[in-house]
Amino acid sequence: MFMFQRLLEGFGVRLCVVALAVVTGLSAGAARAEEAHAIAMHGKPAMPADFTHMPYANPDAPKGGRLTWGILGTFDSLNPFIVRGLAVQQMRSYVVESLLARGNDEPFTLYGLLARTVETDDERSFVTFRLDPRARFSDGKPVLAEDVLFSWQLLRDHGRPNHRQYYAKVAKATAPDPLTVRFDLTGANDRELPLILGLMPVLPKHAIDVAAFEETTLTAPVGSGPYRVTAVKPGASVTLTRNPDYWGRDLAINRGIYNFDEIRLDYFREANGQFEAFKRGLYDFRIEHEPLRWHDGYDFPAARSGDVIRDTAKPGLPQPSEFLVFNTRRPIFADIRVRQALTLLFDFELVNRNYFFGLYSRAAGYFAGSDLSAYGRPADARERELLKPFAARIPPDIMDGSYRLPVTDGSGRDRTTLRAALKLLSEAGYDLDGTVLRNRATKAPFTFEIMVTTRDQERIALAFQRDLKRAGIEPTVRSVDPVQFDQRRLAYEFDMIQNRWDQSLSPGNEQYFYWGSAAADNPGTRNYMGARDPAVDAMIAALLEAREHTDFVPAVRALDRALIAGFYTIPLFNISEQWIARWNRIERPKATSLSGYLPETWWAKGQPQAHQAK
């Protein structure tokens, strides 16, 4: 606390101190610290300083048993922090921890994990983390400030593109003592950056070979998390075993979480085989994404008897939305009029009725079903002010909220949308030559490839193929295995794919990674469409600079309008629910978090009651 007082006097300004431990001894300072025991992007944390567990976790959940995942795809690396290879993503959090941990009932609030305290000022021009002296890596060595600085430098210079982009914003990083790290954020103009640094994976300096870090590896990593890698079958399975000496098992943030003694990750290369394995009980749960399968695919003995339970969860996040993505790096999709025309030609009404039992809705934009969505909502004064320099790029109907996705008669032969699409294509230089649409200058037919990897993706692509043939367009549908799909998607080696970008209620730096201009030609980002729009870049910057929620929401809506106006994708459908099937040997809490299902909060049925530390 004396250090805190000196900081107050030295800076001569009010500091916002976020304390992750109960502080006693100073009435005013203690009250302020106790109220701000975690860091939130906007507003205040929901949980008090003396919270005992998260509301979506069962603090009395028994420990023991095994949870088996069934994952579509394969892997060739245990390092998820580099571009190269197909990594096991569960290394994050299960094996490698960060300074702070997410509160999954809030838009973006972080609570203490490796760091006991986090401190920043009103400008967020710096952030200081003080480590928990109990924190240990799985080999027993303490987690120190030098490990945090090492991780920051390593990921800034050798990590994934998003890590390099985020961590390069730090002006300077120092370690005032072995358990304290201070990041100078002068000039970053990024109010999310202290939280981004709080989520930085902390890697052990003593166990990392920097020269080989960017190479794929199946060597078990050393982490500070609750599990250790104990078995690896290349491309097939990974086994994680609970570390009995896990340093953080009694933390409030972990109470009722990480309940299984063993986590087994089994990989399947083909979706139908994956589902058949679930029906046989070879893995414990699946998140269903195919409405046809959810509607009529669970009529098998275990489901009828109740051995397999089907749950429906309704998270509070923007609705996950599926899109057909134009790769605008391809000349055929460089003209926005072409993209608008193909959007008109997709017959959602027919597909939703015939394939999806009417289960889906559809909205333009990337934050559907939330207050952040601009679709169908007129721009307010703040949005208009933000978008004023880019007014020529945003059509009036998108600004005033009157723009709507095309609605067909559901017959598969809607003439109104066909005429409008052919008019746009003609303006872009394409004319019908008999039954073939050709480039007016080169006479080349209009053709492209739709790459798919699942049954539902293929059915949608084939339906769209039929729609496009009415306009003289002859696309090919190419089905590839999940491994090839991921490799080509990451390298932008496709014409069109189906994709979804899951969004939170606190979008931030990841938006640059999704559609920032700097990410367009950087392999490994999620800017699959190749968007390069100064309006998009400016709106991302605006949402990062927003201090209050009242400024943040208009900035996100303005971003949504800029993206809608770019016609980078064809919106397919929005998913308002999560569909989860699990064998009844797995139990889950009654409460569902704001972010939806959390397997780390589940437990094995029939285990002895846990005795939690108080």
Coordinates of C-alpha atoms in Angstrom, one line a residue:
M1 CA 0.0 0.0 0.0
F2 CA 2.9 2.4 0.6
M3 CA 4.0 1.8 -3.0
F4 CA 0.5 2.7 -4.0
Q5 CA 0.6 5.9 -2.0
R6 CA 3.9 7.0 -3.5
L7 CA 2.4 6.3 -7.0
L8 CA -0.5 8.6 -6.2
E9 CA 1.8 11.3 -5.1
G10 CA 4.3 10.8 -7.9
F11 CA 1.7 10.9 -10.7
G12 CA -0.4 13.6 -9.2
V13 CA -3.5 12.1 -10.8
R14 CA -6.3 9.8 -9.7
L15 CA -5.2 6.2 -10.3
C16 CA -7.7 3.4 -10.8
V17 CA -6.3 0.5 -8.9
V18 CA -7.7 -2.9 -9.6
A19 CA -7.0 -5.2 -6.6
L20 CA -7.5 -8.9 -6.8
A21 CA -7.0 -9.5 -3.1
V22 CA -8.9 -8.0 -0.2
V23 CA -6.9 -5.0 1.1
T24 CA -7.2 -3.8 4.7
G25 CA -5.7 -1.0 6.7
L26 CA -6.7 2.1 4.7
S27 CA -10.3 3.1 4.8
A28 CA -10.7 5.1 1.6
G29 CA -8.0 3.2 -0.4
A30 CA -9.2 -0.1 0.9
A31 CA -12.8 0.6 0.0
R32 CA -11.8 1.7 -3.5
A33 CA -9.5 -1.3 -4.0
E34 CA -12.1 -3.8 -2.6
E35 CA -14.8 -2.5 -5.0
A36 CA -12.4 -2.7 -8.0
H37 CA -11.1 -6.2 -7.4
A38 CA -11.0 -7.1 -11.1
I39 CA -10.7 -5.2 -14.4
A40 CA -13.6 -4.6 -16.8
M41 CA -13.4 -3.1 -20.3
H42 CA -16.4 -0.9 -19.4
G43 CA -18.1 -0.3 -16.1
K44 CA -17.4 -2.3 -13.0
P45 CA -16.8 -6.1 -12.4
A46 CA -19.9 -8.0 -11.3
M47 CA -18.3 -10.1 -8.7
P48 CA -17.3 -8.7 -5.3
A49 CA -13.7 -8.9 -4.0
D50 CA -14.6 -11.7 -1.6
F51 CA -16.4 -13.9 -4.2
T52 CA -16.1 -17.6 -3.5
H53 CA -16.9 -19.0 -7.0
M54 CA -18.4 -18.0 -10.3
P55 CA -22.2 -18.2 -10.5
Y56 CA -22.0 -20.6 -13.5
A57 CA -19.9 -23.1 -11.6
N58 CA -20.9 -25.7 -9.0
P59 CA -18.5 -25.2 -6.1
D60 CA -19.4 -28.6 -4.7
A61 CA -18.8 -30.4 -8.0
P62 CA -17.0 -33.7 -7.4
K63 CA -13.6 -34.3 -8.8
G64 CA -12.5 -37.4 -10.7
G65 CA -13.4 -39.4 -13.8
R66 CA -12.6 -38.7 -17.5
L67 CA -14.1 -36.4 -20.1
T68 CA -13.6 -37.4 -23.7
W69 CA -13.9 -34.9 -26.4
G70 CA -14.6 -35.8 -30.1
I71 CA -12.9 -33.2 -32.3
L72 CA -13.3 -33.0 -36.1
G73 CA -10.0 -32.7 -37.8
T74 CA -6.4 -33.6 -36.8
F75 CA -3.3 -32.0 -35.3
D76 CA 0.4 -32.0 -35.8
S77 CA 1.5 -29.6 -33.1
L78 CA 1.0 -28.9 -29.4
N79 CA 1.9 -25.2 -29.9
P80 CA -1.2 -23.1 -30.5
F81 CA 0.7 -19.8 -30.4
I82 CA 2.3 -20.0 -33.9
V83 CA 0.9 -20.0 -37.4
R84 CA 2.6 -23.1 -38.6
G85 CA 0.8 -26.4 -38.2
L86 CA -2.6 -27.6 -36.9
A87 CA -2.4 -27.2 -33.1
V88 CA -4.3 -28.6 -30.2
Q89 CA -6.2 -25.5 -29.0
Q90 CA -7.0 -27.0 -25.6
M91 CA -3.3 -26.4 -24.6
R92 CA -4.6 -22.9 -23.8
S93 CA -6.1 -22.6 -20.3
Y94 CA -5.9 -26.3 -19.6
V95 CA -2.1 -26.4 -19.7
V96 CA -0.9 -22.8 -20.3
E97 CA -2.4 -20.1 -18.1
S98 CA -2.6 -16.3 -18.4
L99 CA -2.2 -13.5 -15.9
L100 CA -5.9 -13.0 -15.6
A101 CA -9.0 -15.2 -16.3
R102 CA -12.3 -14.3 -18.0
G103 CA -15.5 -13.9 -16.1
N104 CA -17.9 -15.7 -18.5
D105 CA -21.0 -14.0 -17.2
E106 CA -19.8 -10.5 -18.2
P107 CA -19.0 -8.9 -21.6
F108 CA -15.3 -8.5 -20.9
T109 CA -14.1 -8.7 -17.3
L110 CA -11.0 -10.4 -16.0
Y111 CA -10.2 -11.8 -12.6
G112 CA -6.9 -12.7 -11.0
L113 CA -5.1 -15.9 -11.9
L114 CA -1.3 -15.9 -12.2
A115 CA -1.5 -12.2 -11.2
R116 CA -2.9 -11.2 -7.8
T117 CA -3.3 -7.6 -8.7
V118 CA -3.6 -5.4 -11.8
E119 CA -3.1 -1.6 -11.7
T120 CA -3.8 1.0 -14.4
D121 CA -4.7 4.7 -14.7
D122 CA -7.7 6.5 -16.1
E123 CA -5.9 6.8 -19.4
R124 CA -4.8 3.2 -19.4
S125 CA -1.4 4.5 -20.4
F126 CA 0.3 1.7 -18.3
V127 CA -0.7 -1.6 -16.6
T128 CA 1.1 -3.3 -13.8
F129 CA 0.6 -6.9 -12.7
R130 CA 1.8 -8.3 -9.4
L131 CA 2.1 -12.1 -9.5
D132 CA 0.8 -14.6 -7.0
P133 CA 3.9 -15.8 -5.1
R134 CA 2.3 -19.3 -5.0
A135 CA 2.2 -19.6 -8.8
R136 CA 4.2 -22.5 -10.1
F137 CA 4.8 -24.2 -13.5
S138 CA 4.2 -27.9 -13.7
D139 CA 7.9 -28.7 -13.2
G140 CA 7.7 -26.9 -9.8
K141 CA 9.6 -23.8 -10.8
P142 CA 8.0 -20.4 -9.7
V143 CA 6.3 -18.2 -12.2
L144 CA 8.3 -14.9 -12.2
A145 CA 8.2 -11.5 -13.8
E146 CA 11.0 -12.6 -16.1
D147 CA 8.7 -15.3 -17.5
V148 CA 6.0 -12.7 -18.3
L149 CA 8.5 -10.4 -20.0
F150 CA 9.9 -13.4 -21.9
S151 CA 6.5 -14.5 -23.0
W152 CA 5.6 -11.0 -24.2
Q153 CA 8.8 -10.7 -26.2
L154 CA 8.6 -14.2 -27.6
L155 CA 5.0 -13.8 -28.8
R156 CA 5.5 -10.3 -30.1
D157 CA 8.4 -11.5 -32.3
H158 CA 7.5 -15.1 -33.1
G159 CA 3.8 -15.6 -32.2
R160 CA 0.6 -15.6 -34.2
P161 CA -0.3 -12.5 -36.2
N162 CA -2.7 -11.3 -33.5
H163 CA -0.1 -11.6 -30.8
R164 CA 2.5 -9.8 -32.8
Q165 CA 0.0 -7.0 -33.5
Y166 CA -1.2 -6.6 -29.9
Y167 CA 2.1 -6.9 -28.1
A168 CA 3.9 -4.6 -30.5
K169 CA 1.8 -1.7 -29.1
V170 CA 3.7 -1.9 -25.8
A171 CA 6.2 1.0 -25.6
K172 CA 8.3 -0.6 -22.8
A173 CA 8.1 -3.5 -20.4
T174 CA 10.0 -3.7 -17.1
A175 CA 10.2 -5.8 -13.9
P176 CA 10.5 -3.6 -10.9
D177 CA 10.9 -6.7 -8.7
P178 CA 10.7 -10.5 -9.3
L179 CA 6.9 -10.6 -8.9
T180 CA 6.0 -7.4 -10.6
V181 CA 5.7 -6.5 -14.3
R182 CA 4.9 -3.0 -15.7
F183 CA 3.9 -2.4 -19.3
D184 CA 4.2 1.2 -20.6
L185 CA 1.4 1.7 -23.1
T186 CA 2.2 5.3 -24.0
G187 CA 0.9 6.2 -27.5
A188 CA -1.1 2.9 -28.0
N189 CA -4.4 4.7 -27.7
D190 CA -6.0 1.3 -27.0
R191 CA -8.1 1.0 -23.8
E192 CA -8.4 -2.7 -24.3
L193 CA -4.7 -3.3 -24.2
P194 CA -4.4 -3.8 -20.4
L195 CA -7.0 -6.6 -20.7
I196 CA -5.3 -8.1 -23.8
L197 CA -2.0 -8.3 -21.9
G198 CA -3.9 -9.8 -18.9
L199 CA -4.9 -12.7 -21.3
M200 CA -1.4 -13.2 -22.6
P201 CA -0.2 -16.8 -22.2
V202 CA 2.6 -17.0 -19.8
L203 CA 5.3 -19.5 -20.9
P204 CA 8.4 -20.7 -18.9
K205 CA 11.6 -19.0 -19.9
H206 CA 13.6 -21.9 -18.7
A207 CA 11.8 -24.5 -20.9
I208 CA 11.5 -22.7 -24.2
D209 CA 13.9 -22.9 -27.1
V210 CA 13.4 -19.6 -28.9
A211 CA 15.2 -20.7 -32.0
A212 CA 12.8 -23.6 -32.5
F213 CA 9.6 -21.9 -31.2
E214 CA 8.1 -21.3 -34.6
E215 CA 8.4 -25.0 -35.5
T216 CA 5.6 -27.5 -34.9
T217 CA 6.2 -29.9 -32.0
L218 CA 4.6 -32.8 -30.3
T219 CA 6.7 -32.3 -27.2
A220 CA 4.5 -31.8 -24.1
P221 CA 4.7 -28.1 -23.1
V222 CA 5.5 -27.0 -19.6
G223 CA 2.7 -24.8 -18.3
S224 CA 1.2 -23.5 -15.0
G225 CA -2.3 -24.8 -15.7
P226 CA -4.4 -27.5 -14.0
Y227 CA -3.4 -30.3 -16.5
R228 CA -0.3 -31.8 -18.0
V229 CA 0.0 -33.6 -21.3
T230 CA 0.6 -37.3 -20.5
A231 CA 0.0 -39.1 -23.8
V232 CA 0.1 -38.1 -27.5
K233 CA -0.9 -40.2 -30.5
P234 CA 0.0 -38.0 -33.5
G235 CA -3.0 -36.8 -35.4
A236 CA -5.3 -39.1 -33.3
S237 CA -5.5 -38.2 -29.6
V238 CA -4.1 -36.3 -26.7
T239 CA -4.5 -37.1 -23.1
L240 CA -4.4 -34.4 -20.4
T241 CA -4.0 -35.5 -16.7
R242 CA -4.7 -33.3 -13.7
N243 CA -1.6 -32.0 -12.0
P244 CA -2.1 -33.0 -8.3
D245 CA 0.3 -30.2 -7.4
Y246 CA -1.6 -27.5 -9.3
W247 CA -0.9 -24.3 -7.5
G248 CA -4.3 -22.6 -8.3
R249 CA -6.7 -25.3 -7.3
D250 CA -8.1 -23.3 -4.4
L251 CA -8.5 -20.0 -6.1
A252 CA -12.1 -18.7 -6.2
I253 CA -11.9 -18.3 -10.0
N254 CA -11.2 -22.1 -10.2
R255 CA -13.7 -23.4 -7.7
G256 CA -16.1 -25.9 -9.3
I257 CA -14.0 -25.8 -12.5
Y258 CA -11.6 -28.4 -14.0
N259 CA -13.3 -31.3 -12.3
F260 CA -12.1 -34.3 -14.3
D261 CA -8.9 -36.2 -13.5
E262 CA -8.4 -36.8 -17.1
I263 CA -9.3 -35.0 -20.4
R264 CA -9.0 -37.1 -23.5
L265 CA -9.1 -35.3 -26.9
D266 CA -10.0 -37.8 -29.7
Y267 CA -9.8 -36.6 -33.3
F268 CA -11.9 -37.7 -36.3
R269 CA -11.2 -36.8 -39.9
E270 CA -14.8 -37.2 -41.2
A271 CA -18.0 -35.7 -39.8
N272 CA -20.3 -38.7 -40.2
G273 CA -17.7 -41.0 -38.6
Q274 CA -17.4 -38.6 -35.8
F275 CA -21.2 -38.7 -35.2
E276 CA -21.3 -42.5 -35.4
A277 CA -18.6 -42.6 -32.7
F278 CA -20.7 -40.5 -30.4
K279 CA -23.7 -42.8 -30.9
R280 CA -21.5 -45.7 -29.7
G281 CA -20.4 -43.7 -26.7
L282 CA -16.8 -43.3 -27.7
Y283 CA -16.8 -39.7 -26.6
D284 CA -19.0 -37.8 -24.1
F285 CA -20.5 -34.8 -25.7
R286 CA -21.0 -33.0 -29.0
I287 CA -22.0 -29.5 -29.9
E288 CA -24.4 -29.9 -32.8
H289 CA -24.2 -27.4 -35.7
E290 CA -26.4 -29.3 -38.2
P291 CA -30.2 -28.6 -37.8
L292 CA -31.1 -31.6 -39.9
R293 CA -29.1 -33.9 -37.6
W294 CA -30.5 -32.2 -34.5
H295 CA -34.0 -32.5 -35.8
D296 CA -34.0 -36.2 -36.8
G297 CA -30.5 -37.6 -36.3
Y298 CA -30.9 -38.5 -32.6
D299 CA -33.4 -41.2 -33.0
F300 CA -31.0 -44.0 -31.8
P301 CA -31.4 -46.3 -28.9
A302 CA -29.2 -44.4 -26.4
A303 CA -31.1 -41.2 -27.1
R304 CA -34.5 -42.8 -26.8
S305 CA -33.6 -44.5 -23.5
G306 CA -32.3 -41.2 -22.0
D307 CA -28.7 -42.4 -21.9
V308 CA -28.0 -39.5 -24.2
I309 CA -29.4 -36.1 -23.1
R310 CA -30.0 -33.2 -25.4
D311 CA -29.7 -29.7 -24.0
T312 CA -30.5 -26.4 -25.5
A313 CA -28.6 -23.3 -24.2
K314 CA -29.4 -19.7 -25.0
P315 CA -26.2 -17.6 -24.5
G316 CA -26.4 -13.8 -24.2
L317 CA -23.8 -13.1 -26.9
P318 CA -24.4 -12.0 -30.4
Q319 CA -25.9 -14.9 -32.3
P320 CA -23.4 -17.0 -34.2
S321 CA -23.9 -16.4 -37.9
E322 CA -22.8 -18.4 -40.9
F323 CA -21.7 -16.7 -44.1
L324 CA -20.6 -17.6 -47.6
V325 CA -17.3 -15.6 -47.8
F326 CA -16.1 -14.0 -51.0
N327 CA -12.3 -14.0 -51.3
T328 CA -12.0 -10.5 -52.7
R329 CA -8.3 -11.2 -53.5
R330 CA -9.7 -13.1 -56.5
P331 CA -10.3 -10.8 -59.5
I332 CA -13.8 -12.3 -60.0
F333 CA -15.0 -11.0 -56.7
A334 CA -13.1 -7.7 -56.6
D335 CA -16.2 -5.8 -58.0
I336 CA -18.7 -5.0 -55.2
R337 CA -21.5 -5.2 -57.8
V338 CA -20.7 -8.9 -58.4
R339 CA -20.9 -9.5 -54.7
Q340 CA -24.2 -7.7 -54.4
A341 CA -25.6 -9.7 -57.3
L342 CA -24.6 -13.1 -55.8
T343 CA -26.2 -12.0 -52.5
L344 CA -29.4 -11.5 -54.3
L345 CA -29.3 -14.9 -55.9
F346 CA -29.1 -16.9 -52.7
D347 CA -32.6 -18.2 -51.9
F348 CA -32.7 -18.3 -48.1
E349 CA -36.4 -18.9 -47.8
L350 CA -36.1 -22.1 -49.9
V351 CA -33.1 -23.4 -48.0
N352 CA -34.5 -22.6 -44.6
R353 CA -37.8 -24.4 -45.3
N354 CA -36.4 -27.5 -47.1
Y355 CA -33.1 -28.1 -45.2
F356 CA -33.4 -26.4 -41.8
F357 CA -37.1 -27.0 -40.9
G358 CA -37.5 -23.2 -40.5
L359 CA -35.3 -23.2 -37.5
Y360 CA -33.1 -20.3 -38.6
S361 CA -33.5 -16.5 -39.0
R362 CA -31.3 -14.3 -41.1
A363 CA -29.7 -10.9 -40.6
A364 CA -27.0 -8.9 -42.3
G365 CA -24.1 -7.9 -40.2
Y366 CA -21.9 -9.5 -37.7
F367 CA -23.5 -8.9 -34.3
A368 CA -27.0 -10.3 -34.9
G369 CA -29.5 -10.5 -32.0
S370 CA -27.6 -8.0 -29.8
D371 CA -27.6 -4.3 -29.0
L372 CA -24.4 -4.0 -31.0
S373 CA -26.1 -4.9 -34.3
A374 CA -26.8 -2.1 -36.8
Y375 CA -29.1 -4.1 -39.0
G376 CA -32.6 -2.7 -39.2
R377 CA -31.6 0.2 -36.8
P378 CA -31.1 3.8 -38.0
A379 CA -27.7 5.3 -37.2
D380 CA -27.7 7.7 -34.3
A381 CA -25.9 11.0 -34.2
R382 CA -22.6 9.5 -32.8
E383 CA -22.5 6.9 -35.6
R384 CA -23.1 9.5 -38.2
E385 CA -20.3 11.6 -36.8
L386 CA -17.9 8.6 -36.9
L387 CA -18.8 7.6 -40.4
K388 CA -19.0 11.2 -41.8
P389 CA -15.5 11.0 -43.4
F390 CA -16.6 7.8 -45.2
A391 CA -20.1 8.8 -46.2
A392 CA -19.6 7.9 -49.8
R393 CA -18.8 4.3 -48.8
I394 CA -22.0 3.7 -46.8
P395 CA -25.3 3.6 -48.8
P396 CA -28.2 5.7 -47.4
D397 CA -30.4 2.6 -46.7
I398 CA -27.7 1.1 -44.6
M399 CA -27.3 4.3 -42.7
D400 CA -31.0 4.8 -42.1
G401 CA -31.6 1.1 -41.2
S402 CA -34.0 0.4 -44.1
Y403 CA -31.7 -2.0 -45.9
R404 CA -32.9 -5.6 -45.8
L405 CA -31.5 -8.8 -47.2
P406 CA -33.4 -10.0 -50.3
V407 CA -36.5 -12.0 -49.6
T408 CA -37.6 -14.4 -52.3
D409 CA -40.9 -16.2 -52.9
G410 CA -39.2 -19.5 -51.8
S411 CA -39.8 -21.2 -55.1
G412 CA -36.2 -21.3 -56.3
R413 CA -37.3 -19.4 -59.4
D414 CA -37.8 -15.8 -58.1
R415 CA -37.7 -13.6 -61.1
T416 CA -37.5 -10.3 -59.3
T417 CA -34.2 -11.1 -57.6
L418 CA -32.9 -12.7 -60.8
R419 CA -33.5 -9.5 -62.8
A420 CA -31.9 -7.3 -60.2
A421 CA -28.9 -9.6 -60.1
L422 CA -28.4 -9.7 -63.8
K423 CA -28.6 -5.9 -64.0
L424 CA -25.8 -5.6 -61.4
L425 CA -23.7 -8.2 -63.3
S426 CA -24.2 -6.3 -66.5
E427 CA -22.9 -3.1 -64.9
A428 CA -19.9 -5.1 -63.7
G429 CA -19.1 -6.3 -67.3
Y430 CA -20.9 -9.7 -67.5
D431 CA -23.6 -10.6 -70.0
L432 CA -25.7 -13.7 -70.7
D433 CA -24.5 -15.6 -73.8
G434 CA -27.4 -18.0 -74.2
T435 CA -27.4 -19.8 -70.9
V436 CA -23.8 -18.9 -70.0
L437 CA -22.8 -15.7 -68.2
R438 CA -19.6 -14.4 -69.8
N439 CA -17.1 -11.5 -69.2
R440 CA -17.9 -8.9 -71.9
A441 CA -14.3 -8.2 -72.7
T442 CA -12.7 -11.7 -72.5
K443 CA -15.7 -13.9 -73.2
A444 CA -14.6 -16.1 -70.3
P445 CA -17.5 -17.8 -68.5
F446 CA -18.2 -16.7 -64.9
T447 CA -17.1 -19.6 -62.8
F448 CA -15.6 -20.2 -59.4
E449 CA -15.2 -22.8 -56.7
I450 CA -17.1 -23.2 -53.4
M451 CA -14.9 -25.2 -51.0
V452 CA -16.8 -27.2 -48.3
T453 CA -15.9 -29.7 -45.6
T454 CA -19.2 -30.8 -43.9
R455 CA -22.4 -32.3 -45.1
D456 CA -24.4 -29.2 -44.3
Q457 CA -21.9 -26.9 -46.0
E458 CA -22.1 -29.1 -49.1
R459 CA -25.9 -29.1 -49.1
I460 CA -25.9 -25.3 -48.9
A461 CA -23.3 -25.0 -51.6
L462 CA -25.2 -27.3 -54.0
A463 CA -28.4 -25.3 -53.4
F464 CA -26.6 -22.1 -54.1
Q465 CA -25.1 -23.7 -57.2
R466 CA -28.6 -24.3 -58.5
D467 CA -29.6 -20.7 -57.8
L468 CA -26.6 -19.4 -59.6
K469 CA -27.2 -21.5 -62.7
R470 CA -30.3 -19.5 -63.3
A471 CA -28.0 -16.5 -63.9
G472 CA -25.7 -18.5 -66.2
I473 CA -23.1 -19.0 -63.5
E474 CA -21.5 -22.4 -63.2
P475 CA -19.7 -22.8 -59.9
T476 CA -18.1 -26.0 -58.8
V477 CA -18.5 -27.4 -55.3
R478 CA -15.3 -29.0 -54.0
S479 CA -15.5 -31.1 -50.8
V480 CA -12.2 -31.5 -48.9
D481 CA -11.3 -33.0 -45.5
P482 CA -11.1 -30.7 -42.5
V483 CA -7.3 -30.7 -42.5
Q484 CA -7.1 -29.4 -46.1
F485 CA -10.0 -27.0 -45.5
D486 CA -8.1 -25.4 -42.6
Q487 CA -4.8 -25.3 -44.4
R488 CA -6.4 -23.6 -47.5
R489 CA -8.5 -21.3 -45.5
L490 CA -5.5 -20.0 -43.5
A491 CA -3.5 -19.5 -46.7
Y492 CA -6.5 -17.8 -48.5
E493 CA -6.3 -20.5 -51.2
F494 CA -10.0 -20.5 -52.0
D495 CA -12.7 -18.6 -54.0
M496 CA -15.6 -19.0 -51.6
I497 CA -16.0 -20.8 -48.3
Q498 CA -18.5 -21.0 -45.5
N499 CA -17.4 -19.5 -42.2
R500 CA -18.5 -17.9 -39.0
W501 CA -16.9 -15.3 -36.7
D502 CA -18.1 -15.8 -33.1
Q503 CA -18.5 -12.4 -31.4
S504 CA -18.6 -11.2 -27.8
L505 CA -20.5 -8.3 -26.2
S506 CA -17.1 -6.6 -26.0
P507 CA -15.5 -6.7 -29.4
G508 CA -12.0 -5.2 -29.5
N509 CA -8.5 -5.8 -30.9
E510 CA -9.6 -9.1 -32.5
Q511 CA -11.7 -7.1 -35.0
Y512 CA -8.4 -6.0 -36.6
F513 CA -7.6 -9.7 -36.9
Y514 CA -11.0 -10.4 -38.5
W515 CA -11.2 -7.6 -41.0
G516 CA -8.4 -5.0 -40.6
S517 CA -6.5 -3.9 -43.7
A518 CA -3.2 -4.9 -42.2
A519 CA -4.5 -8.5 -41.8
A520 CA -5.7 -8.9 -45.4
D521 CA -2.5 -10.3 -46.8
N522 CA -1.1 -11.8 -43.6
P523 CA -1.6 -15.6 -43.7
G524 CA -3.1 -17.0 -40.5
T525 CA -5.5 -14.2 -39.8
R526 CA -9.3 -14.4 -40.0
N527 CA -9.7 -11.7 -42.6
Y528 CA -10.7 -14.4 -45.0
M529 CA -12.5 -12.0 -47.3
G530 CA -9.4 -9.8 -47.7
A531 CA -11.2 -6.6 -46.6
R532 CA -9.1 -3.4 -46.9
D533 CA -11.4 -0.6 -46.0
P534 CA -10.3 2.6 -44.2
A535 CA -13.8 3.0 -42.8
V536 CA -13.6 -0.4 -41.1
D537 CA -10.1 0.3 -39.7
A538 CA -11.3 3.7 -38.4
M539 CA -14.3 2.2 -36.7
I540 CA -12.2 -0.5 -35.0
A541 CA -9.9 2.3 -33.7
A542 CA -13.0 4.2 -32.4
L543 CA -14.3 1.2 -30.4
L544 CA -10.9 0.7 -28.9
E545 CA -10.7 4.3 -27.8
A546 CA -14.2 4.4 -26.3
R547 CA -14.2 5.1 -22.5
E548 CA -17.9 4.6 -21.8
H549 CA -20.4 2.1 -23.0
T550 CA -22.4 4.9 -24.5
D551 CA -19.5 5.6 -26.9
F552 CA -18.6 2.0 -27.4
V553 CA -21.9 0.8 -28.8
P554 CA -22.2 3.4 -31.6
A555 CA -18.6 2.6 -32.6
V556 CA -19.4 -1.1 -32.9
R557 CA -22.6 -0.4 -34.8
A558 CA -20.7 1.9 -37.2
L559 CA -18.2 -0.9 -37.8
D560 CA -21.2 -3.2 -38.5
R561 CA -22.5 -0.7 -41.1
A562 CA -19.1 -0.4 -42.8
L563 CA -18.9 -4.2 -43.0
I564 CA -22.4 -4.6 -44.3
A565 CA -21.7 -2.0 -46.9
G566 CA -18.7 -3.9 -48.2
F567 CA -20.8 -7.0 -49.2
Y568 CA -17.9 -9.2 -48.2
T569 CA -20.1 -12.2 -47.4
I570 CA -23.5 -13.7 -48.1
P571 CA -25.3 -14.0 -44.8
L572 CA -26.7 -17.6 -44.5
F573 CA -28.4 -17.8 -41.1
N574 CA -28.2 -16.9 -37.5
I575 CA -28.2 -19.4 -34.7
S576 CA -30.0 -18.3 -31.5
E577 CA -29.4 -21.5 -29.5
Q578 CA -26.6 -23.9 -28.7
W579 CA -27.5 -27.5 -29.2
I580 CA -25.5 -29.9 -26.9
A581 CA -25.8 -33.7 -26.7
R582 CA -24.1 -35.5 -23.9
W583 CA -24.1 -39.0 -22.4
N584 CA -25.7 -39.0 -19.0
R585 CA -22.5 -40.0 -17.3
I586 CA -21.6 -36.3 -17.6
E587 CA -23.3 -33.7 -15.4
R588 CA -23.4 -30.0 -15.8
P589 CA -24.4 -27.0 -13.6
K590 CA -28.0 -25.8 -13.8
A591 CA -26.8 -22.2 -14.6
T592 CA -25.6 -21.4 -18.0
S593 CA -23.0 -18.6 -18.4
L594 CA -23.5 -15.6 -20.6
S595 CA -21.1 -17.1 -23.1
G596 CA -23.0 -20.4 -23.2
Y597 CA -21.7 -24.0 -22.5
L598 CA -18.5 -24.5 -20.6
P599 CA -17.1 -28.1 -20.5
E600 CA -14.6 -27.0 -17.8
T601 CA -17.6 -26.7 -15.4
W602 CA -18.9 -30.2 -16.0
W603 CA -18.2 -33.3 -13.8
A604 CA -18.4 -37.0 -13.9
K605 CA -21.6 -38.6 -12.5
G606 CA -21.2 -40.8 -9.4
Q607 CA -17.9 -39.3 -8.1
P608 CA -17.5 -38.6 -4.4
Q609 CA -18.6 -35.2 -3.2
A610 CA -15.8 -32.6 -3.4
H611 CA -14.6 -30.9 -0.2
Q612 CA -13.8 -27.3 -1.2
A613 CA -11.4 -25.1 0.5
K614 CA -13.1 -22.2 2.2

